PDB file of C-alpha atoms in Angstrom:
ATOM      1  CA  UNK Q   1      69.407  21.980 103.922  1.00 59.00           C
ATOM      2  CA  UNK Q   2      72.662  20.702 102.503  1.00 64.00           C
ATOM      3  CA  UNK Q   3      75.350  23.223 100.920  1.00 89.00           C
ATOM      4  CA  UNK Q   4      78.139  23.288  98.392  1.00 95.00           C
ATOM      5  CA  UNK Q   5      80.741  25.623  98.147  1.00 96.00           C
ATOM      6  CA  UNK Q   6      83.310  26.421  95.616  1.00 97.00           C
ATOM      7  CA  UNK Q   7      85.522  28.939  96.694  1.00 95.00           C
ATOM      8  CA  UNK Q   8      87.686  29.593  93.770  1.00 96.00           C
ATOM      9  CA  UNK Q   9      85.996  30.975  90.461  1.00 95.00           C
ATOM     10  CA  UNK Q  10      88.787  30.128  88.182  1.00 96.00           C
ATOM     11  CA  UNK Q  11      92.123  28.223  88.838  1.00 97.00           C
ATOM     12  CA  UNK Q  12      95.300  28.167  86.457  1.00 97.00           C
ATOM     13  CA  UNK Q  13      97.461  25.405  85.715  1.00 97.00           C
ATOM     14  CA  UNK Q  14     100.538  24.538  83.633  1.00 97.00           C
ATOM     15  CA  UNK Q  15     100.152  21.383  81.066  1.00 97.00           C
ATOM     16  CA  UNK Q  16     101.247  18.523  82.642  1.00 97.00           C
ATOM     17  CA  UNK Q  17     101.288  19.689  86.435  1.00 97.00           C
ATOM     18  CA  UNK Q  18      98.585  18.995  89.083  1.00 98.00           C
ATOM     19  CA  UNK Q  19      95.918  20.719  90.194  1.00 98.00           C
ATOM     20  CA  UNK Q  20      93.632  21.035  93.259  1.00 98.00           C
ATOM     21  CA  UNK Q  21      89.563  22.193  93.251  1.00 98.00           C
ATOM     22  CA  UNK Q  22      88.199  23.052  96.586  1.00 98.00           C
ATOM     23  CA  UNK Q  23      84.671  22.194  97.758  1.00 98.00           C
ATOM     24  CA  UNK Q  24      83.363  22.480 100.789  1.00 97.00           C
ATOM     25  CA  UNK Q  25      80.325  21.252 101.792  1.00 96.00           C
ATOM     26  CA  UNK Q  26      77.532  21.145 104.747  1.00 93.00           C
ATOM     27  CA  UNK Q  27      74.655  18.574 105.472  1.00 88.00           C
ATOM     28  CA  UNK Q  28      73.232  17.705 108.599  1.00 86.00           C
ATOM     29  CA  UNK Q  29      72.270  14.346 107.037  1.00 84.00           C
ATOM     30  CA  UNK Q  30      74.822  11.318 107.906  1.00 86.00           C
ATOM     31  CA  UNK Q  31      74.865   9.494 104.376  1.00 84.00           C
ATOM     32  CA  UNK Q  32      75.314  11.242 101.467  1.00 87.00           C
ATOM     33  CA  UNK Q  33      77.244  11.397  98.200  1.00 89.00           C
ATOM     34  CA  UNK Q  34      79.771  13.672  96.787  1.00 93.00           C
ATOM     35  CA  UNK Q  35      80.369  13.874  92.940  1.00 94.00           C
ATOM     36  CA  UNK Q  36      82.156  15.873  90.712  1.00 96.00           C
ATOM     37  CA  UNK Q  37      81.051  16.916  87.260  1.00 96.00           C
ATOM     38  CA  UNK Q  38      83.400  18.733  84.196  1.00 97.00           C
ATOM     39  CA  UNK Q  39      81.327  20.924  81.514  1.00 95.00           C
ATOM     40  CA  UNK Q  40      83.204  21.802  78.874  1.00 95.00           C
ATOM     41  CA  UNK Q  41      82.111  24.518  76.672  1.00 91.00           C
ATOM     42  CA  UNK Q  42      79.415  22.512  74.552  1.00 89.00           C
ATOM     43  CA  UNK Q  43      77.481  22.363  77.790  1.00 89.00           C
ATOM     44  CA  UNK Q  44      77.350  18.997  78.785  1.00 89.00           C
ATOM     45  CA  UNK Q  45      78.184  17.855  82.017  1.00 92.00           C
ATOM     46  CA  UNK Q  46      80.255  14.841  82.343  1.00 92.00           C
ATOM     47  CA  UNK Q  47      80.588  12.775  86.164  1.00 91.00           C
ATOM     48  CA  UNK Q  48      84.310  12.451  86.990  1.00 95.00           C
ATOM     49  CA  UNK Q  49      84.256  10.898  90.137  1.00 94.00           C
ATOM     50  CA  UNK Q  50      81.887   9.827  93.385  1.00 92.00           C
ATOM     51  CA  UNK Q  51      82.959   9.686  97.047  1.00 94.00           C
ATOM     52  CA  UNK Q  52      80.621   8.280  99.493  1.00 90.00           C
ATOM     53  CA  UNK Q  53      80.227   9.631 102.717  1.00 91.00           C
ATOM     54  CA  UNK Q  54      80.734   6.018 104.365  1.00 90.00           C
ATOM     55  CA  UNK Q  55      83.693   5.401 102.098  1.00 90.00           C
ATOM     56  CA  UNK Q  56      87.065   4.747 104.053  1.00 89.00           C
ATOM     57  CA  UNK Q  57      89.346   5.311 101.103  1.00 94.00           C
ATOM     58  CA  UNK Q  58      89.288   8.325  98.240  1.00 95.00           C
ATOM     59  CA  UNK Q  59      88.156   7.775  95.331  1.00 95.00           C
ATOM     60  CA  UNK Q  60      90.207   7.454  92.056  1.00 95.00           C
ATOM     61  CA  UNK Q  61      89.603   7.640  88.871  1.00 94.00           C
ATOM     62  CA  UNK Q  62      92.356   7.780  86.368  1.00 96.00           C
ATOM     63  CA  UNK Q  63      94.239  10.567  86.929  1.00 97.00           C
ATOM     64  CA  UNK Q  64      91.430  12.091  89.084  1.00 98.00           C
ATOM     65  CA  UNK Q  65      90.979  11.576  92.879  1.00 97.00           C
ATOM     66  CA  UNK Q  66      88.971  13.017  95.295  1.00 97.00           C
ATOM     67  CA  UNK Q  67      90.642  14.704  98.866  1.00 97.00           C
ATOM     68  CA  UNK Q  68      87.886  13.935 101.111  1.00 96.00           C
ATOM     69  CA  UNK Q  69      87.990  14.711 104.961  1.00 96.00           C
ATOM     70  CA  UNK Q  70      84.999  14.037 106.475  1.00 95.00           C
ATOM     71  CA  UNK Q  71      86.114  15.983 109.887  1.00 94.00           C
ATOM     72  CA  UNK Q  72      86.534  19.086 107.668  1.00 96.00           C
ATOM     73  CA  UNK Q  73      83.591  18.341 105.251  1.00 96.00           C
ATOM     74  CA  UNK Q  74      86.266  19.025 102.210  1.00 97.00           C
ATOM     75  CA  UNK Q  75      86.032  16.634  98.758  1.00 97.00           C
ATOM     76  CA  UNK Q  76      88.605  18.600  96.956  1.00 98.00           C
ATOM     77  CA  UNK Q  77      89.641  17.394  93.729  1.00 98.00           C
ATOM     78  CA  UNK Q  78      92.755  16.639  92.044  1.00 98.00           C
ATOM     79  CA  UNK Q  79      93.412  16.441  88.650  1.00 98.00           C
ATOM     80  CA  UNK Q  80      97.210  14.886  87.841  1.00 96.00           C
ATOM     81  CA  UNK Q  81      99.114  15.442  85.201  1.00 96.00           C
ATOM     82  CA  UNK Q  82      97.352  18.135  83.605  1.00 97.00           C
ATOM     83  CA  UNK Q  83      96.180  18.190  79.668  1.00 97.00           C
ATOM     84  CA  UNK Q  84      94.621  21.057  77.206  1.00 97.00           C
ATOM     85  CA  UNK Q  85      91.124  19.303  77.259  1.00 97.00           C
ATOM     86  CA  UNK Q  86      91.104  19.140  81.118  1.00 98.00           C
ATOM     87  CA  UNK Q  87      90.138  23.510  80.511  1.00 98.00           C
ATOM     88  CA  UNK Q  88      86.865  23.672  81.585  1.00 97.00           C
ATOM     89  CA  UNK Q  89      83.750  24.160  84.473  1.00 97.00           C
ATOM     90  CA  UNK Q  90      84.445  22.173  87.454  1.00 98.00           C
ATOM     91  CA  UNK Q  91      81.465  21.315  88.964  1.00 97.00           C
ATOM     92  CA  UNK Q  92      81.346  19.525  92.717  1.00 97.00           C
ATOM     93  CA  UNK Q  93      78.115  17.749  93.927  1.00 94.00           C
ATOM     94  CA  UNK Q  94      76.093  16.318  96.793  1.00 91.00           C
ATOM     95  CA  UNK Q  95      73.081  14.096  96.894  1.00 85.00           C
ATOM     96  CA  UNK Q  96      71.913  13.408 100.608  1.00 75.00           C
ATOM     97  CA  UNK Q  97      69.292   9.995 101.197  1.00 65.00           C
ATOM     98  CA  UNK Q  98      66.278  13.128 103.016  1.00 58.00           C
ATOM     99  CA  UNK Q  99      67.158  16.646 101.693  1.00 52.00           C
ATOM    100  CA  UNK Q 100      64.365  17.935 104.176  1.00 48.00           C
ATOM    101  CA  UNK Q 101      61.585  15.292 102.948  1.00 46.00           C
ATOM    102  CA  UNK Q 102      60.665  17.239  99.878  1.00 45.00           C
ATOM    103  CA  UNK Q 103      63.343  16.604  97.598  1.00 47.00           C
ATOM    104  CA  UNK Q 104      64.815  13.690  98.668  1.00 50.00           C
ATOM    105  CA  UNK Q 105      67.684  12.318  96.719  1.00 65.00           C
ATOM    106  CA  UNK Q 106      68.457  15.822  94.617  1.00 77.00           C
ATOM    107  CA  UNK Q 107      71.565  16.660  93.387  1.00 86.00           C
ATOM    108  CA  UNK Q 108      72.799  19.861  94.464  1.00 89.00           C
ATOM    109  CA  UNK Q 109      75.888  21.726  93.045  1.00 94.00           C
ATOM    110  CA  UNK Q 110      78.386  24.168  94.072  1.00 96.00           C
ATOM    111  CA  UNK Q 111      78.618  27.441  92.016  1.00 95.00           C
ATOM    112  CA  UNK Q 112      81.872  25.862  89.988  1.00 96.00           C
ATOM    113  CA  UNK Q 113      85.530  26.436  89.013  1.00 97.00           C
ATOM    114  CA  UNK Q 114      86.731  27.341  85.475  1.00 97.00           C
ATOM    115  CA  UNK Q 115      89.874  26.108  84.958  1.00 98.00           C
ATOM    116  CA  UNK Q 116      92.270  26.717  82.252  1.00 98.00           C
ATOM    117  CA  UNK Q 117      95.355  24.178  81.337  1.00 98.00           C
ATOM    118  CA  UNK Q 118      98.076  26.523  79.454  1.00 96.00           C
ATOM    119  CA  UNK Q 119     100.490  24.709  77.306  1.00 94.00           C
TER     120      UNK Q 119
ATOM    121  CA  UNK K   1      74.870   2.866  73.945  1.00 65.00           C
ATOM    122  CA  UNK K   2      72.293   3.644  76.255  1.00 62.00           C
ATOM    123  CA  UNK K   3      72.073   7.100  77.023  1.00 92.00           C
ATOM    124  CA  UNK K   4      69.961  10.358  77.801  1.00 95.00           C
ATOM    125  CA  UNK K   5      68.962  12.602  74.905  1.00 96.00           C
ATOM    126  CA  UNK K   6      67.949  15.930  74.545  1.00 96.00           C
ATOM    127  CA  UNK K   7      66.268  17.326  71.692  1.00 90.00           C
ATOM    128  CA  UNK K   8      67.186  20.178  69.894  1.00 92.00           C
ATOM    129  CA  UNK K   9      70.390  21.241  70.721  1.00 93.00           C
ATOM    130  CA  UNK K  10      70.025  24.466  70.217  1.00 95.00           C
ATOM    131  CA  UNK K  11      66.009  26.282  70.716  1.00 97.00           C
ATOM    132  CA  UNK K  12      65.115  30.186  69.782  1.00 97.00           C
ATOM    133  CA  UNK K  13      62.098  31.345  70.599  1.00 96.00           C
ATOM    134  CA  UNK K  14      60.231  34.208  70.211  1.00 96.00           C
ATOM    135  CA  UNK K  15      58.806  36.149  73.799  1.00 96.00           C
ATOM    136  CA  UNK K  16      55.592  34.726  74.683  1.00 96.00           C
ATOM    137  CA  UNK K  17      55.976  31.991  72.680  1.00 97.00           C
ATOM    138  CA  UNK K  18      55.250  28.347  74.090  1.00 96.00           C
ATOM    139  CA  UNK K  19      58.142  25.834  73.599  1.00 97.00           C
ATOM    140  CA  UNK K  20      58.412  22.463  74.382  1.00 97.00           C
ATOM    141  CA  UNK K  21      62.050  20.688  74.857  1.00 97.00           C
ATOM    142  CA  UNK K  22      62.254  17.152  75.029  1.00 97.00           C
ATOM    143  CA  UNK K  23      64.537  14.205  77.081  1.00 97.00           C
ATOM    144  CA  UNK K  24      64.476  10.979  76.334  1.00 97.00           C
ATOM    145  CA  UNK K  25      66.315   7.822  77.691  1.00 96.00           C
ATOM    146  CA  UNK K  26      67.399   4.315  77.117  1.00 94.00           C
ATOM    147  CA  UNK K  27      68.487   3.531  80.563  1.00 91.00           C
ATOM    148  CA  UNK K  28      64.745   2.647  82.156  1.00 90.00           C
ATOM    149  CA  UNK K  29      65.637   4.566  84.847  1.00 90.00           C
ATOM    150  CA  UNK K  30      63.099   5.870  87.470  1.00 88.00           C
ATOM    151  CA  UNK K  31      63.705   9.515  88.006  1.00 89.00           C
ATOM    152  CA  UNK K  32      64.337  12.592  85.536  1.00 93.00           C
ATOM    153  CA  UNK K  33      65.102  15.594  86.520  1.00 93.00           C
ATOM    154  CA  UNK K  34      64.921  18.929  84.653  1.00 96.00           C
ATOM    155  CA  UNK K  35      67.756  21.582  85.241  1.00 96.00           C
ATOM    156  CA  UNK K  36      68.136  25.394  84.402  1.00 97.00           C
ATOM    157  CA  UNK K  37      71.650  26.675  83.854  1.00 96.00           C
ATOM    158  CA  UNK K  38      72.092  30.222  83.280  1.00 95.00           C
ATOM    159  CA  UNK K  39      75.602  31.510  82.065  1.00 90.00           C
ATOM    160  CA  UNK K  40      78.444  30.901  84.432  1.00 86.00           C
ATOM    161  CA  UNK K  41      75.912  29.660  87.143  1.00 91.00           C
ATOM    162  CA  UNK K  42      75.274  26.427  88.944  1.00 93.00           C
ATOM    163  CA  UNK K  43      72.497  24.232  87.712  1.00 94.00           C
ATOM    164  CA  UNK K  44      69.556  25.267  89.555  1.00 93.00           C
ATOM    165  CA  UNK K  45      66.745  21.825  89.795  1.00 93.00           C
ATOM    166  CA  UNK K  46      63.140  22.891  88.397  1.00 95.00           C
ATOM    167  CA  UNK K  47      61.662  19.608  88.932  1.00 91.00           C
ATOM    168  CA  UNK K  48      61.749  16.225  88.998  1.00 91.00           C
ATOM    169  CA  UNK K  49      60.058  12.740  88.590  1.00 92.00           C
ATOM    170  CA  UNK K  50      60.018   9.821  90.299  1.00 89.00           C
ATOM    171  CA  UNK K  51      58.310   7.327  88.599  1.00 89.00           C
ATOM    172  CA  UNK K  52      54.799   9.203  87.775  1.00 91.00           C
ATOM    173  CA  UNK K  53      55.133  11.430  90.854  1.00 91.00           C
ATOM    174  CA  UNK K  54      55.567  14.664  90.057  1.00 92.00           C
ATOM    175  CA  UNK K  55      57.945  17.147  92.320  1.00 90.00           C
ATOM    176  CA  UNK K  56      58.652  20.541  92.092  1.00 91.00           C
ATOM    177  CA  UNK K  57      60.720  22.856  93.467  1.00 91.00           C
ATOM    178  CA  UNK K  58      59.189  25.724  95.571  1.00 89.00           C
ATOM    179  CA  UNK K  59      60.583  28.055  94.041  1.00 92.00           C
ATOM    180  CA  UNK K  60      60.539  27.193  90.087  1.00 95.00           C
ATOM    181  CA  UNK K  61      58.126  29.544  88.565  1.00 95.00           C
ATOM    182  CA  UNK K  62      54.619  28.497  87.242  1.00 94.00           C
ATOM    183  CA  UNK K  63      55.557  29.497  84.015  1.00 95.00           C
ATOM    184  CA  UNK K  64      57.668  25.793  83.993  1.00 97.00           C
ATOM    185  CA  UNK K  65      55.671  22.984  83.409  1.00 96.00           C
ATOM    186  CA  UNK K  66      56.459  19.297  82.603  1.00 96.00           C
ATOM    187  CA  UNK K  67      54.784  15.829  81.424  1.00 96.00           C
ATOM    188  CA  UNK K  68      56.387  12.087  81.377  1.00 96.00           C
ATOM    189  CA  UNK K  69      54.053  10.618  79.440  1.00 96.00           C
ATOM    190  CA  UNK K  70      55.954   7.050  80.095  1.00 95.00           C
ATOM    191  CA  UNK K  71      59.023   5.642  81.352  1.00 94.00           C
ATOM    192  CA  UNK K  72      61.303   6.809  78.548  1.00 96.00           C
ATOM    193  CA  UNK K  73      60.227  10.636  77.878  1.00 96.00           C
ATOM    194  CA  UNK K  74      60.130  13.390  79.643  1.00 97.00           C
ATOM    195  CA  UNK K  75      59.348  17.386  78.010  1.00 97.00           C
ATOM    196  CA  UNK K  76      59.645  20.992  79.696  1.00 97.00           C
ATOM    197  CA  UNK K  77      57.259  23.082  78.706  1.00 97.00           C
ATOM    198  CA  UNK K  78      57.896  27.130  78.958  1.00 97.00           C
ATOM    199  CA  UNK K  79      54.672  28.792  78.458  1.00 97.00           C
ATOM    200  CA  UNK K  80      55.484  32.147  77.754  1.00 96.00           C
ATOM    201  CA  UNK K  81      58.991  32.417  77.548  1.00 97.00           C
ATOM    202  CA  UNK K  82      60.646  35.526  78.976  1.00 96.00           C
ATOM    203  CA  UNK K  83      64.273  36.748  78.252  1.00 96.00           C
ATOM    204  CA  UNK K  84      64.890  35.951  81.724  1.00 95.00           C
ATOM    205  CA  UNK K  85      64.382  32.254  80.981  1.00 97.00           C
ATOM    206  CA  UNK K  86      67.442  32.035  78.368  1.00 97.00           C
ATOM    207  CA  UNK K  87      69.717  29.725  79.544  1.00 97.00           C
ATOM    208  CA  UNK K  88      70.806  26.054  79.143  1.00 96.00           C
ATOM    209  CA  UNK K  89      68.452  22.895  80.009  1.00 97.00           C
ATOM    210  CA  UNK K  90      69.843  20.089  81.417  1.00 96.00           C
ATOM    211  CA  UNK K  91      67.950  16.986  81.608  1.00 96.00           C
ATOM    212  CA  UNK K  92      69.190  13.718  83.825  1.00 94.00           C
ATOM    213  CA  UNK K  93      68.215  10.574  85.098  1.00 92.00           C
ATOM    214  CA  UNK K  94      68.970   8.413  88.030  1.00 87.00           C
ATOM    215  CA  UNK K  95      67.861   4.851  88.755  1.00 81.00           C
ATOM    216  CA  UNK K  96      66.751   5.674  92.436  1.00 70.00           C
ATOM    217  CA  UNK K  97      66.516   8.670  94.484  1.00 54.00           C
ATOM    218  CA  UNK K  98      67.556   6.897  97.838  1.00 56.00           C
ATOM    219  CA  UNK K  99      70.505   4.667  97.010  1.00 54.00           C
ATOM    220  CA  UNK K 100      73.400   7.708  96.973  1.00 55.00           C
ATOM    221  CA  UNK K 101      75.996   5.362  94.954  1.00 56.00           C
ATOM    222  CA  UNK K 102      74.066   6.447  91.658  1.00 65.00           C
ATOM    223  CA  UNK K 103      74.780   9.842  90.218  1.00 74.00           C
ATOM    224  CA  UNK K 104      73.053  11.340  87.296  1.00 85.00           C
ATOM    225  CA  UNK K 105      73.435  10.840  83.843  1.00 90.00           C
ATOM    226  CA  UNK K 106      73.015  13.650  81.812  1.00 93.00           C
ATOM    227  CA  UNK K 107      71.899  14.699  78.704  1.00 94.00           C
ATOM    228  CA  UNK K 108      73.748  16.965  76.344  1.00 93.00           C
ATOM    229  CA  UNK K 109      71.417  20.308  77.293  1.00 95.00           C
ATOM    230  CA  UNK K 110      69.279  22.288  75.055  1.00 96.00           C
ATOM    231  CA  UNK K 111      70.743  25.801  74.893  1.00 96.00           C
ATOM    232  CA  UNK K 112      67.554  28.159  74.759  1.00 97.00           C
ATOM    233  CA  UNK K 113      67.905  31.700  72.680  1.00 97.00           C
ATOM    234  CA  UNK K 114      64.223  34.364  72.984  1.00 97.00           C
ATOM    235  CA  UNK K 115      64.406  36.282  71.276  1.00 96.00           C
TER     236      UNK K 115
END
């Protein structure tokens, strides 16, 4: 069974600096995806950025990229350059190719990371 | 644009009441999955589809039902709605269930009041 974990429930950050999410995770499986979603308030969840667990570089997107060490199964994520509309639910991700045969392919998600951007 | 669509926005209900939410999508692709979010939680997966094959999660409560009539639709049907089951409803899709480079795409969630 695979596992996500989110260690900090809400983070703090000054406009304009950077940031750093934590996720851990923990699958027995050796290909899999990592992905991590923001919600805003309105409740929508939008993807950010994917890391595959074959990947030899770390994924960037804009001003997001994604910390992954494989050794220490971490995909933390860093946000650069920190703006007002970055406040909101963090969400990090995994999808595995045989989560135990039943629901293969399911995305599972840590329990999230509110953060708030002051000005 | 092509996208995933969730209809209504917003739901009350009364307790007891059946509702029906709806997801539709423009993206043809293969599975949909139907998500529960309750305040300040994690998305917790109900069920999904691939194709016409139906999955569901052991532990998603037989109260939770859902239909995919074709390609494009997909509904969640709450048969008697408790105030337990207040929370947001997340629908996605995803072309394939084995190729890991494909995330989800989500819809915008139907937020579910009962009232």
């Amino acid at each position: 069974a695979q596992k996500i974990t989110q260690t900090q429930p809400g983070m703090f950050v000054q406009e304009k600096e950077a940031v750093t999410l934590d996720c851990t995770y923990d699958t027995s499986d050796p290909s899999y995806g990592l992905f991590w979603y923001k919600q805003p308030s309105s409740g929508e969840m939008i993807f950010l950025i994917y890391q595959g667990s074959y990947d030899q570089q770390n994924a960037t997107e804009g001003r997001y990229s994604l910390n992954f060490q494989k050794a220490r199964k971490s995909a933390n994520l860093v946000i650069s350059a920190s703006q007002l509309g970055d406040s909101a639910m963090y969400f990090c991700a995994m999808r595995d190719e045989n989560d135990g045969g039943t629901s293969y392919g399911k995305l599972t998600f840590g329990q999230g990371t509110i953060l708030t951007v002051h000005p | 644009d092509a996208m995933v669509i969730q209809n209504p926005r917003y739901q009350v209900t009364q307790f007891g009441k059946p509702v029906t939410l709806s997801c539709s999508q423009t993206l043809n692709h293969n599975v949909m999955y139907w998500y529960q979010q309750k305040s300040s939680q994690a998305p917790k997966l109900l069920f999904h589809y691939y194709d016409k094959d139906f999955n569901n999660e052991a532990d998603t409560p037989d109260n939770f039902q859902s239909r995919r009539p074709n390609t494009s639709f997909c509904f969640l049907d709450i048969r008697s709605p408790g105030l337990g089951d207040a929370a947001m409803y997340l629908c996605a899709t995803s072309r394939d269930q084995g190729i890991l480079i494909y995330g989800y795409t989500f819809g915008s969630g139907t937020r579910l009041t009962v009232v």
